[in-house]
mmCIF file with all atom_site columns, C-alpha atoms in Angstrom:
data_model
loop_
_atom_site.group_PDB
_atom_site.id
_atom_site.type_symbol
_atom_site.label_atom_id
_atom_site.label_alt_id
_atom_site.label_comp_id
_atom_site.label_asym_id
_atom_site.label_entity_id
_atom_site.label_seq_id
_atom_site.pdbx_PDB_ins_code
_atom_site.Cartn_x
_atom_site.Cartn_y
_atom_site.Cartn_z
_atom_site.occupancy
_atom_site.B_iso_or_equiv
_atom_site.pdbx_formal_charge
_atom_site.auth_seq_id
_atom_site.auth_comp_id
_atom_site.auth_asym_id
_atom_site.auth_atom_id
_atom_site.pdbx_PDB_model_num
ATOM 1   C CA . GLN V 1 1   ? -17.086 -7.133  2.156   1.00 0.00 ? 1   GLN V CA 1
ATOM 2   C CA . VAL V 1 2   ? -13.386 -7.877  2.064   1.00 0.00 ? 2   VAL V CA 1
ATOM 3   C CA . ASP V 1 3   ? -11.443 -6.644  5.025   1.00 0.00 ? 3   ASP V CA 1
ATOM 4   C CA . LEU V 1 4   ? -7.760  -5.927  4.610   1.00 0.00 ? 4   LEU V CA 1
ATOM 5   C CA . VAL V 1 5   ? -5.169  -6.167  7.361   1.00 0.00 ? 5   VAL V CA 1
ATOM 6   C CA . GLU V 1 6   ? -1.811  -4.455  7.106   1.00 0.00 ? 6   GLU V CA 1
ATOM 7   C CA . SER V 1 7   ? 1.347   -5.798  8.748   1.00 0.00 ? 7   SER V CA 1
ATOM 8   C CA . GLY V 1 8   ? 5.108   -5.806  8.464   1.00 0.00 ? 8   GLY V CA 1
ATOM 9   C CA . GLY V 1 9   ? 5.975   -2.346  9.653   1.00 0.00 ? 9   GLY V CA 1
ATOM 10  C CA . GLY V 1 10  ? 8.794   -1.585  12.044  1.00 0.00 ? 10  GLY V CA 1
ATOM 11  C CA . LEU V 1 11  ? 11.874  0.468   12.753  1.00 0.00 ? 11  LEU V CA 1
ATOM 12  C CA . VAL V 1 12  ? 14.639  0.461   10.168  1.00 0.00 ? 12  VAL V CA 1
ATOM 13  C CA . GLN V 1 13  ? 17.698  2.544   9.472   1.00 0.00 ? 13  GLN V CA 1
ATOM 14  C CA . SER V 1 14  ? 17.931  4.816   6.482   1.00 0.00 ? 14  SER V CA 1
ATOM 15  C CA . GLY V 1 15  ? 18.878  2.797   3.415   1.00 0.00 ? 15  GLY V CA 1
ATOM 16  C CA . GLY V 1 16  ? 17.275  -0.338  4.804   1.00 0.00 ? 16  GLY V CA 1
ATOM 17  C CA . SER V 1 17  ? 14.331  -2.399  3.592   1.00 0.00 ? 17  SER V CA 1
ATOM 18  C CA . LEU V 1 18  ? 10.956  -3.588  4.824   1.00 0.00 ? 18  LEU V CA 1
ATOM 19  C CA . ARG V 1 19  ? 8.195   -5.646  3.281   1.00 0.00 ? 19  ARG V CA 1
ATOM 20  C CA . LEU V 1 20  ? 4.629   -4.763  4.146   1.00 0.00 ? 20  LEU V CA 1
ATOM 21  C CA . SER V 1 21  ? 1.743   -7.173  3.742   1.00 0.00 ? 21  SER V CA 1
ATOM 22  C CA . CYS V 1 22  ? -1.896  -6.477  3.006   1.00 0.00 ? 22  CYS V CA 1
ATOM 23  C CA . ALA V 1 23  ? -3.922  -9.617  3.644   1.00 0.00 ? 23  ALA V CA 1
ATOM 24  C CA . ALA V 1 24  ? -7.567  -10.038 2.686   1.00 0.00 ? 24  ALA V CA 1
ATOM 25  C CA . ASP V 1 25  ? -9.915  -12.182 4.733   1.00 0.00 ? 25  ASP V CA 1
ATOM 26  C CA . GLY V 1 26  ? -12.019 -12.905 1.690   1.00 0.00 ? 26  GLY V CA 1
ATOM 27  C CA . ARG V 1 27  ? -11.708 -13.343 -2.022  1.00 0.00 ? 27  ARG V CA 1
ATOM 28  C CA . ILE V 1 28  ? -10.287 -10.515 -4.075  1.00 0.00 ? 28  ILE V CA 1
ATOM 29  C CA . TYR V 1 29  ? -11.796 -10.326 -7.547  1.00 0.00 ? 29  TYR V CA 1
ATOM 30  C CA . SER V 1 30  ? -10.051 -9.531  -10.795 1.00 0.00 ? 30  SER V CA 1
ATOM 31  C CA . SER V 1 31  ? -11.905 -6.220  -10.999 1.00 0.00 ? 31  SER V CA 1
ATOM 32  C CA . HIS V 1 32  ? -10.381 -5.074  -7.724  1.00 0.00 ? 32  HIS V CA 1
ATOM 33  C CA . ILE V 1 33  ? -7.478  -2.727  -7.300  1.00 0.00 ? 33  ILE V CA 1
ATOM 34  C CA . ILE V 1 34  ? -5.421  -2.806  -4.124  1.00 0.00 ? 34  ILE V CA 1
ATOM 35  C CA . ILE V 1 35  ? -3.931  0.528   -3.151  1.00 0.00 ? 35  ILE V CA 1
ATOM 36  C CA . TRP V 1 36  ? -1.324  1.516   -0.581  1.00 0.00 ? 36  TRP V CA 1
ATOM 37  C CA . PHE V 1 37  ? -1.530  4.919   1.074   1.00 0.00 ? 37  PHE V CA 1
ATOM 38  C CA . ARG V 1 38  ? 0.569   6.404   3.839   1.00 0.00 ? 38  ARG V CA 1
ATOM 39  C CA . GLN V 1 39  ? 0.225   9.205   6.336   1.00 0.00 ? 39  GLN V CA 1
ATOM 40  C CA . ALA V 1 40  ? 3.201   10.871  7.932   1.00 0.00 ? 40  ALA V CA 1
ATOM 41  C CA . PRO V 1 41  ? 2.892   12.802  11.200  1.00 0.00 ? 41  PRO V CA 1
ATOM 42  C CA . GLY V 1 42  ? 1.304   16.178  10.595  1.00 0.00 ? 42  GLY V CA 1
ATOM 43  C CA . LYS V 1 43  ? 0.752   15.484  6.912   1.00 0.00 ? 43  LYS V CA 1
ATOM 44  C CA . GLU V 1 44  ? -2.165  14.457  4.768   1.00 0.00 ? 44  GLU V CA 1
ATOM 45  C CA . ARG V 1 45  ? -2.626  10.870  3.694   1.00 0.00 ? 45  ARG V CA 1
ATOM 46  C CA . GLU V 1 46  ? -1.024  10.240  0.305   1.00 0.00 ? 46  GLU V CA 1
ATOM 47  C CA . TRP V 1 47  ? -1.108  7.595   -2.361  1.00 0.00 ? 47  TRP V CA 1
ATOM 48  C CA . VAL V 1 48  ? 1.919   5.303   -2.613  1.00 0.00 ? 48  VAL V CA 1
ATOM 49  C CA . ALA V 1 49  ? 1.260   2.451   -5.038  1.00 0.00 ? 49  ALA V CA 1
ATOM 50  C CA . SER V 1 50  ? -1.480  0.378   -6.637  1.00 0.00 ? 50  SER V CA 1
ATOM 51  C CA . ILE V 1 51  ? -1.911  -2.988  -8.293  1.00 0.00 ? 51  ILE V CA 1
ATOM 52  C CA . ARG V 1 52  ? -4.722  -4.361  -10.402 1.00 0.00 ? 52  ARG V CA 1
ATOM 53  C CA . TRP V 1 53  ? -5.639  -7.790  -9.065  1.00 0.00 ? 53  TRP V CA 1
ATOM 54  C CA . GLY V 1 54  ? -6.646  -9.112  -12.464 1.00 0.00 ? 54  GLY V CA 1
ATOM 55  C CA . SER V 1 55  ? -3.391  -8.144  -14.177 1.00 0.00 ? 55  SER V CA 1
ATOM 56  C CA . THR V 1 56  ? 0.228   -7.297  -13.491 1.00 0.00 ? 56  THR V CA 1
ATOM 57  C CA . LYS V 1 57  ? -0.364  -3.597  -13.956 1.00 0.00 ? 57  LYS V CA 1
ATOM 58  C CA . THR V 1 58  ? 1.211   -1.507  -11.210 1.00 0.00 ? 58  THR V CA 1
ATOM 59  C CA . TYR V 1 59  ? 1.383   2.178   -10.454 1.00 0.00 ? 59  TYR V CA 1
ATOM 60  C CA . TYR V 1 60  ? 3.706   4.214   -8.229  1.00 0.00 ? 60  TYR V CA 1
ATOM 61  C CA . ALA V 1 61  ? 3.910   7.683   -6.809  1.00 0.00 ? 61  ALA V CA 1
ATOM 62  C CA . ASP V 1 62  ? 6.951   9.562   -8.043  1.00 0.00 ? 62  ASP V CA 1
ATOM 63  C CA . SER V 1 63  ? 8.325   9.739   -4.506  1.00 0.00 ? 63  SER V CA 1
ATOM 64  C CA . VAL V 1 64  ? 8.700   5.950   -4.290  1.00 0.00 ? 64  VAL V CA 1
ATOM 65  C CA . LYS V 1 65  ? 9.223   4.943   -7.916  1.00 0.00 ? 65  LYS V CA 1
ATOM 66  C CA . GLY V 1 66  ? 12.346  2.829   -8.287  1.00 0.00 ? 66  GLY V CA 1
ATOM 67  C CA . ARG V 1 67  ? 12.497  2.097   -4.553  1.00 0.00 ? 67  ARG V CA 1
ATOM 68  C CA . PHE V 1 68  ? 9.168   0.413   -3.787  1.00 0.00 ? 68  PHE V CA 1
ATOM 69  C CA . THR V 1 69  ? 7.675   -2.619  -5.505  1.00 0.00 ? 69  THR V CA 1
ATOM 70  C CA . ILE V 1 70  ? 4.065   -3.749  -5.206  1.00 0.00 ? 70  ILE V CA 1
ATOM 71  C CA . THR V 1 71  ? 3.276   -7.402  -5.889  1.00 0.00 ? 71  THR V CA 1
ATOM 72  C CA . LYS V 1 72  ? 0.472   -9.858  -5.261  1.00 0.00 ? 72  LYS V CA 1
ATOM 73  C CA . ASP V 1 73  ? 0.169   -13.470 -4.137  1.00 0.00 ? 73  ASP V CA 1
ATOM 74  C CA . SER V 1 74  ? -3.141  -14.634 -5.521  1.00 0.00 ? 74  SER V CA 1
ATOM 75  C CA . PRO V 1 75  ? -3.441  -17.942 -3.604  1.00 0.00 ? 75  PRO V CA 1
ATOM 76  C CA . LYS V 1 76  ? -2.808  -16.080 -0.357  1.00 0.00 ? 76  LYS V CA 1
ATOM 77  C CA . ASN V 1 77  ? -5.061  -13.141 -1.231  1.00 0.00 ? 77  ASN V CA 1
ATOM 78  C CA . THR V 1 78  ? -2.203  -10.901 -0.189  1.00 0.00 ? 78  THR V CA 1
ATOM 79  C CA . VAL V 1 79  ? -0.505  -7.842  -1.627  1.00 0.00 ? 79  VAL V CA 1
ATOM 80  C CA . TYR V 1 80  ? 3.031   -6.917  -0.655  1.00 0.00 ? 80  TYR V CA 1
ATOM 81  C CA . LEU V 1 81  ? 4.870   -3.622  -0.685  1.00 0.00 ? 81  LEU V CA 1
ATOM 82  C CA . GLN V 1 82  ? 8.615   -4.169  -0.829  1.00 0.00 ? 82  GLN V CA 1
ATOM 83  C CA . MET V 1 83  ? 10.308  -0.994  0.316   1.00 0.00 ? 83  MET V CA 1
ATOM 84  C CA . ASP V 1 84  ? 14.007  -0.580  -0.395  1.00 0.00 ? 84  ASP V CA 1
ATOM 85  C CA . SER V 1 85  ? 16.416  2.316   0.070   1.00 0.00 ? 85  SER V CA 1
ATOM 86  C CA . LEU V 1 86  ? 14.175  3.692   2.757   1.00 0.00 ? 86  LEU V CA 1
ATOM 87  C CA . GLU V 1 87  ? 14.508  7.324   3.719   1.00 0.00 ? 87  GLU V CA 1
ATOM 88  C CA . ALA V 1 88  ? 13.434  9.246   6.802   1.00 0.00 ? 88  ALA V CA 1
ATOM 89  C CA . GLU V 1 89  ? 10.713  10.815  4.657   1.00 0.00 ? 89  GLU V CA 1
ATOM 90  C CA . ASP V 1 90  ? 9.130   7.383   4.269   1.00 0.00 ? 90  ASP V CA 1
ATOM 91  C CA . THR V 1 91  ? 8.244   7.360   7.966   1.00 0.00 ? 91  THR V CA 1
ATOM 92  C CA . ALA V 1 92  ? 4.466   7.034   8.126   1.00 0.00 ? 92  ALA V CA 1
ATOM 93  C CA . VAL V 1 93  ? 1.559   4.763   8.895   1.00 0.00 ? 93  VAL V CA 1
ATOM 94  C CA . TYR V 1 94  ? 0.874   2.665   5.815   1.00 0.00 ? 94  TYR V CA 1
ATOM 95  C CA . TYR V 1 95  ? -2.649  1.595   4.861   1.00 0.00 ? 95  TYR V CA 1
ATOM 96  C CA . CYS V 1 96  ? -4.090  -0.588  2.134   1.00 0.00 ? 96  CYS V CA 1
ATOM 97  C CA . VAL V 1 97  ? -7.548  -0.373  0.640   1.00 0.00 ? 97  VAL V CA 1
ATOM 98  C CA . ARG V 1 98  ? -9.539  -2.184  -2.002  1.00 0.00 ? 98  ARG V CA 1
ATOM 99  C CA . THR V 1 99  ? -11.583 -0.593  -4.754  1.00 0.00 ? 99  THR V CA 1
ATOM 100 C CA . SER V 1 100 ? -13.245 -1.346  -8.034  1.00 0.00 ? 100 SER V CA 1
ATOM 101 C CA . SER V 1 101 ? -12.872 2.247   -9.194  1.00 0.00 ? 101 SER V CA 1
ATOM 102 C CA . TYR V 1 102 ? -9.301  3.350   -9.513  1.00 0.00 ? 102 TYR V CA 1
ATOM 103 C CA . SER V 1 103 ? -8.389  6.365   -7.413  1.00 0.00 ? 103 SER V CA 1
ATOM 104 C CA . THR V 1 104 ? -5.311  7.890   -5.851  1.00 0.00 ? 104 THR V CA 1
ATOM 105 C CA . GLN V 1 105 ? -7.330  10.227  -3.637  1.00 0.00 ? 105 GLN V CA 1
ATOM 106 C CA . PRO V 1 106 ? -7.644  9.134   0.001   1.00 0.00 ? 106 PRO V CA 1
ATOM 107 C CA . GLN V 1 107 ? -10.895 11.113  0.405   1.00 0.00 ? 107 GLN V CA 1
ATOM 108 C CA . ASP V 1 108 ? -12.540 8.629   -1.977  1.00 0.00 ? 108 ASP V CA 1
ATOM 109 C CA . PHE V 1 109 ? -12.216 5.903   0.659   1.00 0.00 ? 109 PHE V CA 1
ATOM 110 C CA . LYS V 1 110 ? -14.301 5.820   3.822   1.00 0.00 ? 110 LYS V CA 1
ATOM 111 C CA . SER V 1 111 ? -13.126 2.596   5.430   1.00 0.00 ? 111 SER V CA 1
ATOM 112 C CA . TRP V 1 112 ? -9.574  2.238   6.668   1.00 0.00 ? 112 TRP V CA 1
ATOM 113 C CA . GLY V 1 113 ? -7.786  -0.425  8.642   1.00 0.00 ? 113 GLY V CA 1
ATOM 114 C CA . GLN V 1 114 ? -5.385  0.077   11.523  1.00 0.00 ? 114 GLN V CA 1
ATOM 115 C CA . GLY V 1 115 ? -2.407  0.505   9.254   1.00 0.00 ? 115 GLY V CA 1
ATOM 116 C CA . THR V 1 116 ? 1.159   -0.468  10.020  1.00 0.00 ? 116 THR V CA 1
ATOM 117 C CA . GLN V 1 117 ? 3.790   1.935   11.328  1.00 0.00 ? 117 GLN V CA 1
ATOM 118 C CA . VAL V 1 118 ? 7.037   2.359   9.414   1.00 0.00 ? 118 VAL V CA 1
ATOM 119 C CA . THR V 1 119 ? 9.763   4.367   11.088  1.00 0.00 ? 119 THR V CA 1
ATOM 120 C CA . VAL V 1 120 ? 13.004  5.115   9.288   1.00 0.00 ? 120 VAL V CA 1
ATOM 121 C CA . SER V 1 121 ? 15.809  6.473   11.425  1.00 0.00 ? 121 SER V CA 1
ATOM 122 C CA . SER V 1 122 ? 18.371  8.734   9.807   1.00 0.00 ? 122 SER V CA 1
#
């Protein structure tokens, strides 16, 4: 079992940037996909971005495409989410999960970490 720990959240003004980290306490295999989700107050959890550990293939939700960038650091077993041009609508708790079966549906995942809070002030 690979546990993931999210960090890097904080308070930022609209138009600003943050970089979130998703660190694994064990090995991530090439078959794994690391996925970022977020949940805003009063809203359902939604998919944000994904990266295949064994390749450079990345995927983004339309709402963040062109503003967010997901990358990986293999030696550190860490995935990053660089968030630029942040908007108030990006305010949410951000979570990362690991899977071997690609999904963008949060209901497909039963184990979640604490997440990291991102607050964008307008």
